[in-house]
Coordinates of C-alpha atoms and ligand atoms in Angstrom, one line a residue:
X19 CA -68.2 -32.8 -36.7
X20 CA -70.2 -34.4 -39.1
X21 CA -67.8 -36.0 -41.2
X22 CA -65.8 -37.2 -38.6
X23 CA -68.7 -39.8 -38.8
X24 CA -69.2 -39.9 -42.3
X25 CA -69.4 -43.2 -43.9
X26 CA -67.8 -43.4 -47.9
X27 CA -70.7 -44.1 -50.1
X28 CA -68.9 -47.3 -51.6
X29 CA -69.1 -49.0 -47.9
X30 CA -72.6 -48.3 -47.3
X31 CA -74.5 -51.3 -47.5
X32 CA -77.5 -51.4 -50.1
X33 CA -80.2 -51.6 -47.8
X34 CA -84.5 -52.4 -48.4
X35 CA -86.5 -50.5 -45.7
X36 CA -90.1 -52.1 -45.5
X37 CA -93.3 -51.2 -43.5
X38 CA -96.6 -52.7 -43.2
X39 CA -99.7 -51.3 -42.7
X40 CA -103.4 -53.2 -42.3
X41 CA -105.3 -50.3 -44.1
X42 CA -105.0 -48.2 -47.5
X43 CA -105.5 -45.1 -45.0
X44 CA -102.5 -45.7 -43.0
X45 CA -99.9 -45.5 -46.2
X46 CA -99.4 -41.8 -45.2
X47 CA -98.7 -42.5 -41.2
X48 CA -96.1 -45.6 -42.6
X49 CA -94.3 -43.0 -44.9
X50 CA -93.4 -40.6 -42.0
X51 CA -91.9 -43.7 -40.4
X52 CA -89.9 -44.7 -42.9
X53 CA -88.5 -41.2 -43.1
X54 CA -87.2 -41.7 -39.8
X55 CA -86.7 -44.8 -40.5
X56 CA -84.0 -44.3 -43.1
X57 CA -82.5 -41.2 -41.1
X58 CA -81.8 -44.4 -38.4
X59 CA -80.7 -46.5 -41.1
X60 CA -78.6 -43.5 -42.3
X61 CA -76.8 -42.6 -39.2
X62 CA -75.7 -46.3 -39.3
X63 CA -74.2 -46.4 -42.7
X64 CA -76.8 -47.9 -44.5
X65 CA -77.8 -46.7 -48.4
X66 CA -81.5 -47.0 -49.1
X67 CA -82.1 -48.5 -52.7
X68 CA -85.7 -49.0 -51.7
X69 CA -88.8 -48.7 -49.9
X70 CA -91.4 -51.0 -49.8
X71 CA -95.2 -50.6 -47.9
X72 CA -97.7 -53.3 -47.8
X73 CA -100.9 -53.3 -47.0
X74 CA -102.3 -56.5 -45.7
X75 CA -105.2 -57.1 -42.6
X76 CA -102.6 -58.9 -40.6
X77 CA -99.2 -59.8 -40.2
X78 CA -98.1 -63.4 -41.0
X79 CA -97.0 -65.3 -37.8
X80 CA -94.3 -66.9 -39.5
X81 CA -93.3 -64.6 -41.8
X82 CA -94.7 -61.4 -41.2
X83 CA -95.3 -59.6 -45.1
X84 CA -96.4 -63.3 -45.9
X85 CA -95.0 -66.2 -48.1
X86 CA -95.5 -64.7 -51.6
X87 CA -93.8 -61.3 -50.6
X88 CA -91.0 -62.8 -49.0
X89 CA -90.2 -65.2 -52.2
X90 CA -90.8 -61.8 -54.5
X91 CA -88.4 -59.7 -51.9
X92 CA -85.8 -62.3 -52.1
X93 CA -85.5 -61.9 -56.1
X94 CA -85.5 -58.2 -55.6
X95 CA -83.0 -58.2 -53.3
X96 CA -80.8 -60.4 -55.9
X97 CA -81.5 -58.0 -58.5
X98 CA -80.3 -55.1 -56.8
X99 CA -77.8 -56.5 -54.7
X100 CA -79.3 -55.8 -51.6
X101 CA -77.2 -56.4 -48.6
X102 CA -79.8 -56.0 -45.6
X103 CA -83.3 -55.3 -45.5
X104 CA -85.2 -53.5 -42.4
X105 CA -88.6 -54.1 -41.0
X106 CA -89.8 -50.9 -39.5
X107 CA -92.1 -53.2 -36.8
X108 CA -90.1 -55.4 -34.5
X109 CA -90.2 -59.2 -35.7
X110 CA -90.5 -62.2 -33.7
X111 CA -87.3 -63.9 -33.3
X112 CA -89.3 -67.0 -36.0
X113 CA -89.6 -64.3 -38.3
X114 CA -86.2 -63.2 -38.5
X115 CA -85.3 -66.8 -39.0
X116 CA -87.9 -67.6 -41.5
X117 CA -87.7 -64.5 -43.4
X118 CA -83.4 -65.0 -43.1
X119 CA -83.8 -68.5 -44.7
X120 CA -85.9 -67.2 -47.9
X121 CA -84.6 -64.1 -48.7
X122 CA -80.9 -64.9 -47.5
X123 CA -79.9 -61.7 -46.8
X124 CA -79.2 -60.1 -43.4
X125 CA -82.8 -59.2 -41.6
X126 CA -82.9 -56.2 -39.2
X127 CA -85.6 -54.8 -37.4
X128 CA -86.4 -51.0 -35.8
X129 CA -85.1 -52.2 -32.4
X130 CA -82.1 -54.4 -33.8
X131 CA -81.6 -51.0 -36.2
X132 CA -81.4 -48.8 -33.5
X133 CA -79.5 -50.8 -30.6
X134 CA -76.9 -51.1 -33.4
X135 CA -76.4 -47.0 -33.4
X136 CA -76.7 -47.0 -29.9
X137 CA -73.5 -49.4 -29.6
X138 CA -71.5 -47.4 -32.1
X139 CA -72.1 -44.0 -30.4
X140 CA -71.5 -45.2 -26.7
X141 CA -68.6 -43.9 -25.1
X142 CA -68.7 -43.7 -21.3
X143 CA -67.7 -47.3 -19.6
X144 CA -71.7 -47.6 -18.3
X145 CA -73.1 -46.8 -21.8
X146 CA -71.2 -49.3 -23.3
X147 CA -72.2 -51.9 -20.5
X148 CA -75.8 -51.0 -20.4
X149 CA -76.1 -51.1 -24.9
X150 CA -74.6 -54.6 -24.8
X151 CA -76.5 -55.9 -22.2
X152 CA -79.8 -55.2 -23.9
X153 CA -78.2 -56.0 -27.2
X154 CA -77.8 -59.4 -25.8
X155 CA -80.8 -60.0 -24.3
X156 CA -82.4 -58.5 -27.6
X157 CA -80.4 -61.3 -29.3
X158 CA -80.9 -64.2 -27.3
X159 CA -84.0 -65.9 -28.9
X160 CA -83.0 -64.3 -32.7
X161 CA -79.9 -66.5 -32.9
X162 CA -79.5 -67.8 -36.2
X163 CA -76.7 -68.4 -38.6
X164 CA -76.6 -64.4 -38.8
X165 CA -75.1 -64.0 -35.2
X166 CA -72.2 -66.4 -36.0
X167 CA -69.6 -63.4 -35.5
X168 CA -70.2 -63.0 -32.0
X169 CA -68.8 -67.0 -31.2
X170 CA -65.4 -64.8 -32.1
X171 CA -66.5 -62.4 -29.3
X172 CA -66.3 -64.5 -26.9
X173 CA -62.8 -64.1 -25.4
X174 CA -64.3 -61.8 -22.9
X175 CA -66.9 -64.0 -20.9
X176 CA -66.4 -63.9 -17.4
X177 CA -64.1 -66.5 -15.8
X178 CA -67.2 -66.8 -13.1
X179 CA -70.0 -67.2 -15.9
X180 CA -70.2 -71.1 -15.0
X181 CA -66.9 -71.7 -16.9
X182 CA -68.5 -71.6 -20.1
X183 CA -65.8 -73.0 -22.3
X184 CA -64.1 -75.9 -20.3
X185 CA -67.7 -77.8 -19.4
X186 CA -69.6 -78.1 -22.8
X187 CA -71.4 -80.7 -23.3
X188 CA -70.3 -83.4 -26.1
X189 CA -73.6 -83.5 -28.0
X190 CA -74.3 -79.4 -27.9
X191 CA -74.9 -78.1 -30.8
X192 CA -73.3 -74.5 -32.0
X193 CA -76.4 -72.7 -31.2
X194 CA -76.8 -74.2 -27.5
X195 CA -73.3 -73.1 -26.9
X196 CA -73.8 -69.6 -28.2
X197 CA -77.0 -69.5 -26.1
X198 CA -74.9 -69.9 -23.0
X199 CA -72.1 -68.3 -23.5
X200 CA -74.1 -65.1 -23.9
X201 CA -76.5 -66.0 -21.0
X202 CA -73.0 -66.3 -19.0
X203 CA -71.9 -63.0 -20.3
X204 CA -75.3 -61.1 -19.2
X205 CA -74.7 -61.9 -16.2
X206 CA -71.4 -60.7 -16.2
X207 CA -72.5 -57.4 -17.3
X208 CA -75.2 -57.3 -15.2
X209 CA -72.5 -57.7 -12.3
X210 CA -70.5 -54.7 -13.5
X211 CA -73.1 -52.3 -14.4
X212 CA -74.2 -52.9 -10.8
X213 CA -70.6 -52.1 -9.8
X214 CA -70.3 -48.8 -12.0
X215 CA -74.0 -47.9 -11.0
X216 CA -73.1 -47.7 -7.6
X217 CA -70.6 -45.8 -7.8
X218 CA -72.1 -43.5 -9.6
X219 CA -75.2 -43.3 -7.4
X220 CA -72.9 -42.4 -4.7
X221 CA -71.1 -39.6 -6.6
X222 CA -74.8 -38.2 -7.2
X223 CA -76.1 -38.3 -3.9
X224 CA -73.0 -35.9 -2.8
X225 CA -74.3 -33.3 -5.0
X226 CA -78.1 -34.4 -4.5
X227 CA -79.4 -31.9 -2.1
X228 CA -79.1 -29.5 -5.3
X229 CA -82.0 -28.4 -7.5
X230 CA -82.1 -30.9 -10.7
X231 CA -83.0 -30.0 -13.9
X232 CA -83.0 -32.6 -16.6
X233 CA -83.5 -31.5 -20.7
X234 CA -85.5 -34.2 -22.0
X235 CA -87.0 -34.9 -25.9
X236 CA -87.3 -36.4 -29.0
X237 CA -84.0 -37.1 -30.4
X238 CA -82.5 -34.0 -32.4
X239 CA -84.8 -31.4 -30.6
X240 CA -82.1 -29.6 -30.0
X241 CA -81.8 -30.5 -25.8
X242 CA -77.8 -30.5 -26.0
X243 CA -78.2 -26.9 -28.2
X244 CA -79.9 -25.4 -24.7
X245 CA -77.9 -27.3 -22.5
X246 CA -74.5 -25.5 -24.2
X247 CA -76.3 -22.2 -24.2
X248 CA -77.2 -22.5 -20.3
X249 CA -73.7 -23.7 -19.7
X250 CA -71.4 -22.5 -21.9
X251 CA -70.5 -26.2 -22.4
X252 CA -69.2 -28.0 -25.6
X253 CA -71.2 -31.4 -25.6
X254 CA -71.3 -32.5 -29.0
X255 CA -74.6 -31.1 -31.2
X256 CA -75.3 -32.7 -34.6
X257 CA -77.9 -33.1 -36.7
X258 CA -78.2 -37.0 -36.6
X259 CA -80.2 -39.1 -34.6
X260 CA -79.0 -40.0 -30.5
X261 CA -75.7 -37.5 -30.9
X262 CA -75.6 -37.4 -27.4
X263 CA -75.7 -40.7 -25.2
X264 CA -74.3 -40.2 -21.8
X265 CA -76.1 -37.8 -20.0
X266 CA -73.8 -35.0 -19.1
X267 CA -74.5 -32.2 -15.6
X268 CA -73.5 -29.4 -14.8
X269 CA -74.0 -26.9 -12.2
X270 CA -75.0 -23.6 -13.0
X271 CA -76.8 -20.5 -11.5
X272 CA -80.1 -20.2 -13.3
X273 CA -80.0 -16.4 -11.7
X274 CA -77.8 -15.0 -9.5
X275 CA -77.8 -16.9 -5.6
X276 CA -79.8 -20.0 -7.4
X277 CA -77.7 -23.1 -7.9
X278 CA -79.0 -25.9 -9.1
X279 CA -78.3 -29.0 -11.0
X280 CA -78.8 -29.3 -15.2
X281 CA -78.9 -32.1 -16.9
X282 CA -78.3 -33.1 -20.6
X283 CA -79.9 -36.7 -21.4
X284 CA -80.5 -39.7 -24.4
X285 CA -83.2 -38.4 -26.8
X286 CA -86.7 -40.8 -27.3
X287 CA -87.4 -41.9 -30.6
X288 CA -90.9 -43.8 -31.4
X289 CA -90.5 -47.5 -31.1
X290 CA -87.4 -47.1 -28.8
X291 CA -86.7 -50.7 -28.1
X292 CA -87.8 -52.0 -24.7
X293 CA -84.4 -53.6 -23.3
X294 CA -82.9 -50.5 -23.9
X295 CA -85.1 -48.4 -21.9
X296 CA -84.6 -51.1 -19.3
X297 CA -81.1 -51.4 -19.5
X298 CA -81.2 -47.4 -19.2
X299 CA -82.6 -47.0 -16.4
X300 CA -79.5 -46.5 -14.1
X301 CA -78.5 -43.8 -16.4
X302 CA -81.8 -42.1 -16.9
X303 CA -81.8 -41.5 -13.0
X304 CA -81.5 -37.7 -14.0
X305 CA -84.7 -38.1 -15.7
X306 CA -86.9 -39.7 -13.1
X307 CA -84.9 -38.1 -10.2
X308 CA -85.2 -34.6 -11.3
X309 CA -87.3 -31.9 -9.8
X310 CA -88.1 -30.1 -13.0
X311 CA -88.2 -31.9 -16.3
X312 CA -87.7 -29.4 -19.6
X313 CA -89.0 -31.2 -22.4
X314 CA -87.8 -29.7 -25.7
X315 CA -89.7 -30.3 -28.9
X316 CA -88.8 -29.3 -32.3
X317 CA -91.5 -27.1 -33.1
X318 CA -90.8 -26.7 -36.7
X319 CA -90.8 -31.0 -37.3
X320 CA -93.6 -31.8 -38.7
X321 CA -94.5 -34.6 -36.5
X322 CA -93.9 -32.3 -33.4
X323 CA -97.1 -33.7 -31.6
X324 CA -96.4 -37.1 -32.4
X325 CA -92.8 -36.4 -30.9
X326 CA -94.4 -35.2 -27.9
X327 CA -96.7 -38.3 -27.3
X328 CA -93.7 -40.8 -27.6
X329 CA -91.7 -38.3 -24.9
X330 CA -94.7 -38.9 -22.6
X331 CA -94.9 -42.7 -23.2
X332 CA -91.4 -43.2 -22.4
X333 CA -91.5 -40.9 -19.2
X334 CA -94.4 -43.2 -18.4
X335 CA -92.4 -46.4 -18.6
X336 CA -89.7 -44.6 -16.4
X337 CA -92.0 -43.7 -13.7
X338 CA -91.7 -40.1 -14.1
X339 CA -94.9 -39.1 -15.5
X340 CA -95.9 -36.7 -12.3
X341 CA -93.2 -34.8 -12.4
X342 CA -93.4 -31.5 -12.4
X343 CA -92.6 -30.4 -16.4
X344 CA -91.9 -27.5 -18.6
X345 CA -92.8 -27.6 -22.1
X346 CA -90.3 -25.8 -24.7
X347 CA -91.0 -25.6 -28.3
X348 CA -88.1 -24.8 -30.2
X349 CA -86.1 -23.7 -33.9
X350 CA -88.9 -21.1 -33.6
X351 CA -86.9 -19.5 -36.7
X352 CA -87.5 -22.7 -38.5
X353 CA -91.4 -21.5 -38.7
X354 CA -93.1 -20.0 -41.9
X355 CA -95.3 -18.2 -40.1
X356 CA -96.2 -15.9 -37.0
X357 CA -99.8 -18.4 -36.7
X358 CA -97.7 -21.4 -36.5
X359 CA -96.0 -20.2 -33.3
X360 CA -99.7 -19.1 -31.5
X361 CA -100.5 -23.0 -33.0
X362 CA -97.8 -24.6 -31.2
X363 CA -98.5 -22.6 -27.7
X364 CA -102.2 -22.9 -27.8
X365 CA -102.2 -27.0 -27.1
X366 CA -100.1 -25.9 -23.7
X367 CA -100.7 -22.0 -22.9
X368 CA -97.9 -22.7 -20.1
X369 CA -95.6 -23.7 -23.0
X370 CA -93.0 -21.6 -24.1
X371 CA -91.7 -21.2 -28.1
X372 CA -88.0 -20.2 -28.9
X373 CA -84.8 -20.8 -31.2
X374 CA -81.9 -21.8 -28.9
X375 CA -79.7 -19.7 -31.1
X376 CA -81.2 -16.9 -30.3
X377 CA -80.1 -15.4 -27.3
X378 CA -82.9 -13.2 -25.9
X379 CA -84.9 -16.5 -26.1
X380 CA -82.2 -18.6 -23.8
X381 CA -82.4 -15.5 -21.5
X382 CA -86.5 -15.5 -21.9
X383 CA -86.0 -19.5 -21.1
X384 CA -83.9 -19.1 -18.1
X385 CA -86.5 -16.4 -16.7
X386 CA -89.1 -19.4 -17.0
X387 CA -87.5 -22.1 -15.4
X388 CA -86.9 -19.7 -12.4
X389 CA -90.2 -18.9 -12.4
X390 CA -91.4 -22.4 -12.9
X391 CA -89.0 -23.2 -9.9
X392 CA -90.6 -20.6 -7.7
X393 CA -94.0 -21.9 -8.4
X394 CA -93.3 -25.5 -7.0
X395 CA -91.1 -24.1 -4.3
X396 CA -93.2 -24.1 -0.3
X397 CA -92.1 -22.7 2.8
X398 CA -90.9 -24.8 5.6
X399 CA -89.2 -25.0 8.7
X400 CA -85.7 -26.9 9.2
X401 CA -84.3 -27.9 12.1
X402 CA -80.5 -28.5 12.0
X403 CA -78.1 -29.5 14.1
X404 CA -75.1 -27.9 14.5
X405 CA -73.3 -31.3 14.2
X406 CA -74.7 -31.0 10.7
X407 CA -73.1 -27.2 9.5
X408 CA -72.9 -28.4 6.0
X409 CA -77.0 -28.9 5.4
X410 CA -77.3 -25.3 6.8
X411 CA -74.7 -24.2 3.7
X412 CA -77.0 -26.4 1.4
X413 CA -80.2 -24.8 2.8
X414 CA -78.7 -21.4 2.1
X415 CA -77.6 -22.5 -0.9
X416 CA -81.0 -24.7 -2.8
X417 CA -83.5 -22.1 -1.1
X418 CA -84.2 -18.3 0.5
X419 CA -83.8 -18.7 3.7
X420 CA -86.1 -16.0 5.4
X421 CA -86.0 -16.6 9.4
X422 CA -83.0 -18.7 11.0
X423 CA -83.2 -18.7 14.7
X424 CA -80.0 -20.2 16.9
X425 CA -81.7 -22.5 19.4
X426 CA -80.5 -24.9 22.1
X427 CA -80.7 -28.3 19.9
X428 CA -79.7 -26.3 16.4
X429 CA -80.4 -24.0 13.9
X430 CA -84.2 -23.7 13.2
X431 CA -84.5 -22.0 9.0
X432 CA -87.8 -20.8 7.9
X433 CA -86.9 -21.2 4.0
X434 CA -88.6 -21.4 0.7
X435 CA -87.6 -24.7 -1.4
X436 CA -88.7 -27.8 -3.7
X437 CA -90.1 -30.2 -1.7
X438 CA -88.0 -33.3 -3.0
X439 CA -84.6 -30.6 -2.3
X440 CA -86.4 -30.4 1.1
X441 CA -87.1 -34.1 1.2
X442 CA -83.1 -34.8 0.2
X443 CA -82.0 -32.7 2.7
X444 CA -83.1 -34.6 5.0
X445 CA -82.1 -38.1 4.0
X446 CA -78.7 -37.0 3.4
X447 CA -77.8 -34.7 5.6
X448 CA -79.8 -35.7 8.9
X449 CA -81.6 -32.0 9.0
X450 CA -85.4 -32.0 9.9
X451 CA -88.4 -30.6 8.5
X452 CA -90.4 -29.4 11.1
X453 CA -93.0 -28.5 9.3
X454 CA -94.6 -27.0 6.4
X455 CA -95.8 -23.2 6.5
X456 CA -99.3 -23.2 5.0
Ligands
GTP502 N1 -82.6 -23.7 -36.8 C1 -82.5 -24.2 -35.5 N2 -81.7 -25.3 -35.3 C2 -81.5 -25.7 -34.1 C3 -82.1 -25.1 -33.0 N3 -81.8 -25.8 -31.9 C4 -81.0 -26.8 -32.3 N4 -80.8 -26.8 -33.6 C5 -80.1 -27.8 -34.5 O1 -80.8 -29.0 -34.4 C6 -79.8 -30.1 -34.4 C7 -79.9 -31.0 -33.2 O2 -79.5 -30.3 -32.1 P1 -79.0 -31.1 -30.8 O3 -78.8 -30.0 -29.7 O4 -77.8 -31.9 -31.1 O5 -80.3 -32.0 -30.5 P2 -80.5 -33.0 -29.3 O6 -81.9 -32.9 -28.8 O7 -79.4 -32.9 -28.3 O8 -80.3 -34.4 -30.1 P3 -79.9 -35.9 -29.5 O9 -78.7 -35.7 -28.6 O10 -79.6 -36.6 -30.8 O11 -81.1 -36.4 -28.8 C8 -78.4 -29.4 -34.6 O12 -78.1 -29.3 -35.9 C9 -78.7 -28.0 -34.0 O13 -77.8 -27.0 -34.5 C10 -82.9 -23.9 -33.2 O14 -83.5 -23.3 -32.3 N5 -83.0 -23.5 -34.5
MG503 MG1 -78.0 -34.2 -27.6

């Protein structure tokens, strides 16, 4: 797989990575970013002929590292034919200009950087919708001389964007015509995403009475690993930053008679830019919709606690903080020591530490999730009618039914579920909770 993707080394373009820090004491905490930082740049064909930190109190409204630095990265860039240069911080769109008219090279920033992968890797039609939407709106106010490719693009805006092309204005200038030709195109994906959205939200809600599951983490944890392991799927696994894009679900039976719903999804990554996670947001429904989150972490990275704060600021930003959450440390193998794994559990004693290619551990991980599953499940009392036979299937099916009584009006089922499976039931299949069994 990996060298399907494999960029020749000629091609690459020469690239500058650069970080800035306010304090001497923070060089260390910059370093680790531009690590990951030039994996991103990596995975998009970029080779790194330098890294620069600086250390300065403040950034420079106008241009950021400051007037000096620019000037001196400008002959830098001449002398070693440097093609693009990356800001690990995002840039104000002035920036970006300023800095593009000194150093004359092509300026990228984290976000630009990483909605760049994001638009080579999608595949499905509402990836590729949702990554050039917020690659647009990301663009908007950045336009400069550097965007000039995507005039060219422009065959594709929407006949019912305001009729861009036949109504321009004799005094507009390049830029202004740009500016609304992409605001007219926006719209036009914002129209379709809505469209596949939909449609997919209805396909969902046919299987939604289900248990969901939904592997969440840092990007390269190894989510799609488990997800295969569980399901004897072959999503694609790599070692590269965001290998998987689409989220992909399956149904399997976590033990035998118990269905439910699991979920392979997008991995976080510090920084992730904010249209993305907006744009996202219809597809990262298995995230905020589920009933269990599993959140892999790569035990054996370094910057595994770091990983997991990010995991939880994003779930924040999606709403889907209170859900209830499993923690999984994994590559367990990858440790040097048996202290490192009691390290790693002792922050979460509900945590649990394995190596997805190991697989007692997937067995060990299934027996948790049913566990974990049986913890959040209550006992309640359905009524049914028997209009509605199919919700009786389902009830059979997402819980353990332990009374069922045929009465005059329908069927009344004591059973033991998930609340929100209890809660769907009801929305969608017109069967009533009674009442909760204390
Ligand atoms: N040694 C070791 N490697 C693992 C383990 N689990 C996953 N990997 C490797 O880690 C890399 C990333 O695994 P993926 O399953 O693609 O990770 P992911 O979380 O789906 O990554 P994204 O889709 O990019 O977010 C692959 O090279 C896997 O083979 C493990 O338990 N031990
Ligand atoms: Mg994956």
């Amino acid at each position: 797989m990996h060298e399907m993707h494999e960029i020749p080394r000629k091609t690459r373009e020469r690239t500058l990575l650069i970080g800035m820090v306010p304090s001497n004491e923070r060089v260390a905490e910059m370093e680790e970013s531009l690590d990951e930082l030039a994996l991103l740049a990596d995975t998009a064909g970029a080779e790194i002929v330098e890294r620069i930190i600086q250390v300065r109190s403040a950034m420079h409204p106008a241009f950021y590292i400051g007037t000096g630095k620019a000037k001196s990265i400008a002959e830098l860039c001449k002398a070693e034919e440097i093609d693009l240069v990356i800001f690990d911080d995002d840039l104000t769109p002035a920036q970006v200009r300023n800095l593009d008219r000194v150093i004359e090279r092509r300026i990228l920033d984290r976000s630009g950087l990483i909605l760049d992968i994001f638009a080579s890797r999608a595949k499905s039609r509402q990836a590729k919708l949702q990554v050039e939407l917020a690659q647009l709106q990301y663009m908007m106010p950045r336009l400069t001389r550097q965007w000039d490719h995507l005039s060219r693009q422009e065959g594709g805006v929407a006949a019912g964007s305001g009729g861009a092309i036949g109504v321009r204005g004799p005094g507009e200038t390049q830029l202004e015509i740009d500016r609304r030709l992409i605001r007219g195109r926006i719209t036009h994906l914002r129209r379709n995403l809505e469209h596949v959205t939909a449609s997919y939200q209805r396909q969902r809600q046919r299987r939604s009475a289900m248990f969901c599951i939904a592997l969440i983490g840092y990007t390269n944890a190894g989510k799609s690993t488990i997800f295969n392991a569980f399901t004897q799927a072959d999503t694609l696994i790599e070692d590269r930053l965001f290998a998987t894009l689409d989220a992909t679900t399956r149904a399997i039976h976590l033990t035998p008679g118990q269905p439910v719903l699991l979920s392979d999804t997008v991995g976080f990554i510090r920084k992730l830019p904010h249209h993305l996670i907006a744009s996202f947001r219809s597809t990262l429904t298995e995230v905020y919709d589920a009933d269990l989150l599993v959140h892999v972490v790569d035990g054996s990275h370094p910057n595994h606690v770091e990983h997991i704060a990010t995991v939880n600021q994003v779930l924040a930003e999606l709403g889907a903080s209170e859900l209830p959450l499993l923690l999984v440390f994994n590559k367990t193998d990858r440790l040097e020591s048996p202290d490192a794994l009691d390290i790693l559990t002792l922050a979460d004693p509900d945590a649990i530490a394995v190596s997805a290619l190991d697989s007692g551990d997937i067995d060990r991980l299934r027996r948790t999730i049913s566990q974990r599953i049986d913890l959040h499940r209550v006992e309640l009392e359905l009524l049914i009618p028997y209009e509605n036979g199919h919700a009786v299937s389902v009830a059979y099916e997402s819980g353990d039914v332990l009374h069922r009584e045929d009465e005059p009006e329908g069927v009344r089922l004591t059973v033991r579920m998930m609340p929100s499976v209890a809660g769907r039931l009801g929305k969608t299949l017109d069967a009533f909770v009674c009442r909760y069994v204390e």
